[in-house]
């Protein structure tokens, strides 16, 4: 236990794996121009710049396109039990 994990905890738990490791996905702003090494790194060249930030889980790699999608996943998960 180093405390580093605690600092990275999110308030909400991931609906998929239950770990508090959610973070906002900020899409690259193509309007700024210049080099975007991240695109080559992750191969996300088809992202739309006008999309709002999505939500991702660093523990299991799940991603949601928007907060709305994420909340829907939470409700779906809660309804199963
Ligand atoms: Zn997860």
PDB file of C-alpha atoms and ligand atoms in Angstrom, residues 14 16-19 57 59-62, ligand 1:
ATOM      1  CA  UNK A  14     -16.772   0.863 -12.681  1.00  0.00           C
ATOM      2  CA  UNK A  16     -18.034  -3.611 -15.327  1.00  0.00           C
ATOM      3  CA  UNK A  17     -15.331  -4.558 -12.823  1.00  0.00           C
ATOM      4  CA  UNK A  18     -16.371  -2.601  -9.720  1.00  0.00           C
ATOM      5  CA  UNK A  19     -13.005  -0.898  -9.261  1.00  0.00           C
ATOM      6  CA  UNK A  57     -11.834   2.533 -16.560  1.00  0.00           C
ATOM      7  CA  UNK A  59      -8.607  -1.217 -14.325  1.00  0.00           C
ATOM      8  CA  UNK A  60     -10.438  -3.207 -17.000  1.00  0.00           C
ATOM      9  CA  UNK A  61     -10.165  -0.899 -20.015  1.00  0.00           C
ATOM     10  CA  UNK A  62     -13.883  -0.386 -20.505  1.00  0.00           C
TER      11      UNK A  62
HETATM   12 ZN1  LIG B   1     -13.528  -1.416 -14.892  1.00  0.00          ZN
END
